[in-house]
Amino acid sequence: MDPDVEQGYRLHCVLSNLNRLDIDKLDDADQERVETARSLLEKVNHLTRPDNGDETEAQSDP
């Protein structure tokens, strides 16, 4: 599988799992963590590789 597609799929799965959580049953600190994680994942558009061709390190594009 294309690494970019695989990363996008994983991000989608994580976000889907977070959206399925019943956060009302979590304590306040965990609710805040889940909301923060959702917010950060929703900001990720796609992953890009550095211009130097080094494929070992991926960066999120702001």
PDB file of C-alpha atoms in Angstrom:
ATOM      1  CA  MET A   1       0.000   0.000   0.000  1.00  0.00           C
ATOM      2  CA  ASP A   2       1.200   3.525  -0.756  1.00  0.00           C
ATOM      3  CA  PRO A   3       2.654   4.992   2.476  1.00  0.00           C
ATOM      4  CA  ASP A   4       0.651   8.219   2.088  1.00  0.00           C
ATOM      5  CA  VAL A   5      -2.575   6.265   1.663  1.00  0.00           C
ATOM      6  CA  GLU A   6      -1.717   4.042   4.619  1.00  0.00           C
ATOM      7  CA  GLN A   7      -1.031   7.056   6.872  1.00  0.00           C
ATOM      8  CA  GLY A   8      -4.265   8.718   5.773  1.00  0.00           C
ATOM      9  CA  TYR A   9      -6.173   5.521   6.464  1.00  0.00           C
ATOM     10  CA  ARG A  10      -4.670   5.237   9.933  1.00  0.00           C
ATOM     11  CA  LEU A  11      -5.525   8.850  10.744  1.00  0.00           C
ATOM     12  CA  HIS A  12      -9.075   8.251   9.540  1.00  0.00           C
ATOM     13  CA  CYS A  13      -9.393   5.138  11.744  1.00  0.00           C
ATOM     14  CA  VAL A  14      -8.095   6.936  14.823  1.00  0.00           C
ATOM     15  CA  LEU A  15     -10.441   9.873  14.293  1.00  0.00           C
ATOM     16  CA  SER A  16     -13.377   7.517  13.712  1.00  0.00           C
ATOM     17  CA  ASN A  17     -12.604   5.671  16.935  1.00  0.00           C
ATOM     18  CA  LEU A  18     -12.371   8.917  18.885  1.00  0.00           C
ATOM     19  CA  ASN A  19     -15.716  10.045  17.478  1.00  0.00           C
ATOM     20  CA  ARG A  20     -17.341   6.803  18.660  1.00  0.00           C
ATOM     21  CA  LEU A  21     -16.301   7.297  22.276  1.00  0.00           C
ATOM     22  CA  ASP A  22     -19.001   8.199  24.760  1.00  0.00           C
ATOM     23  CA  ILE A  23     -17.005  10.992  26.368  1.00  0.00           C
ATOM     24  CA  ASP A  24     -19.771  11.791  28.854  1.00  0.00           C
ATOM     25  CA  LYS A  25     -18.652   8.719  30.813  1.00  0.00           C
ATOM     26  CA  LEU A  26     -15.034   9.920  31.014  1.00  0.00           C
ATOM     27  CA  ASP A  27     -13.596  12.195  33.677  1.00  0.00           C
ATOM     28  CA  ASP A  28     -12.924  15.840  32.807  1.00  0.00           C
ATOM     29  CA  ALA A  29      -9.211  15.360  32.073  1.00  0.00           C
ATOM     30  CA  ASP A  30      -9.877  12.482  29.660  1.00  0.00           C
ATOM     31  CA  GLN A  31     -12.698  14.410  27.968  1.00  0.00           C
ATOM     32  CA  GLU A  32     -10.276  17.262  27.349  1.00  0.00           C
ATOM     33  CA  ARG A  33      -7.652  14.866  25.960  1.00  0.00           C
ATOM     34  CA  VAL A  34     -10.154  13.332  23.552  1.00  0.00           C
ATOM     35  CA  GLU A  35     -11.343  16.752  22.369  1.00  0.00           C
ATOM     36  CA  THR A  36      -7.740  17.899  21.880  1.00  0.00           C
ATOM     37  CA  ALA A  37      -6.888  14.750  19.917  1.00  0.00           C
ATOM     38  CA  ARG A  38      -9.979  15.169  17.718  1.00  0.00           C
ATOM     39  CA  SER A  39      -9.129  18.792  17.051  1.00  0.00           C
ATOM     40  CA  LEU A  40      -5.528  18.012  16.113  1.00  0.00           C
ATOM     41  CA  LEU A  41      -6.467  15.106  13.858  1.00  0.00           C
ATOM     42  CA  GLU A  42      -9.100  17.168  12.050  1.00  0.00           C
ATOM     43  CA  LYS A  43      -6.418  19.761  11.224  1.00  0.00           C
ATOM     44  CA  VAL A  44      -4.213  17.221   9.443  1.00  0.00           C
ATOM     45  CA  ASN A  45      -4.894  17.578   5.723  1.00  0.00           C
ATOM     46  CA  HIS A  46      -2.328  15.169   4.350  1.00  0.00           C
ATOM     47  CA  LEU A  47       1.217  14.075   4.973  1.00  0.00           C
ATOM     48  CA  THR A  48       4.145  15.369   2.957  1.00  0.00           C
ATOM     49  CA  ARG A  49       7.721  14.196   2.601  1.00  0.00           C
ATOM     50  CA  PRO A  50      10.637  16.550   3.193  1.00  0.00           C
ATOM     51  CA  ASP A  51      12.117  18.116   0.045  1.00  0.00           C
ATOM     52  CA  ASN A  52      15.498  16.474   0.659  1.00  0.00           C
ATOM     53  CA  GLY A  53      14.062  13.090  -0.363  1.00  0.00           C
ATOM     54  CA  ASP A  54      14.495  11.524   3.066  1.00  0.00           C
ATOM     55  CA  GLU A  55      11.518   9.183   3.289  1.00  0.00           C
ATOM     56  CA  THR A  56      12.174   8.170   6.898  1.00  0.00           C
ATOM     57  CA  GLU A  57      10.570  11.260   8.355  1.00  0.00           C
ATOM     58  CA  ALA A  58       7.076  12.471   7.441  1.00  0.00           C
ATOM     59  CA  GLN A  59       5.718  15.872   8.392  1.00  0.00           C
ATOM     60  CA  SER A  60       2.149  17.105   8.607  1.00  0.00           C
ATOM     61  CA  ASP A  61       1.356  19.972   6.296  1.00  0.00           C
ATOM     62  CA  PRO A  62      -0.183  22.855   8.322  1.00  0.00           C
TER      63      PRO A  62
END
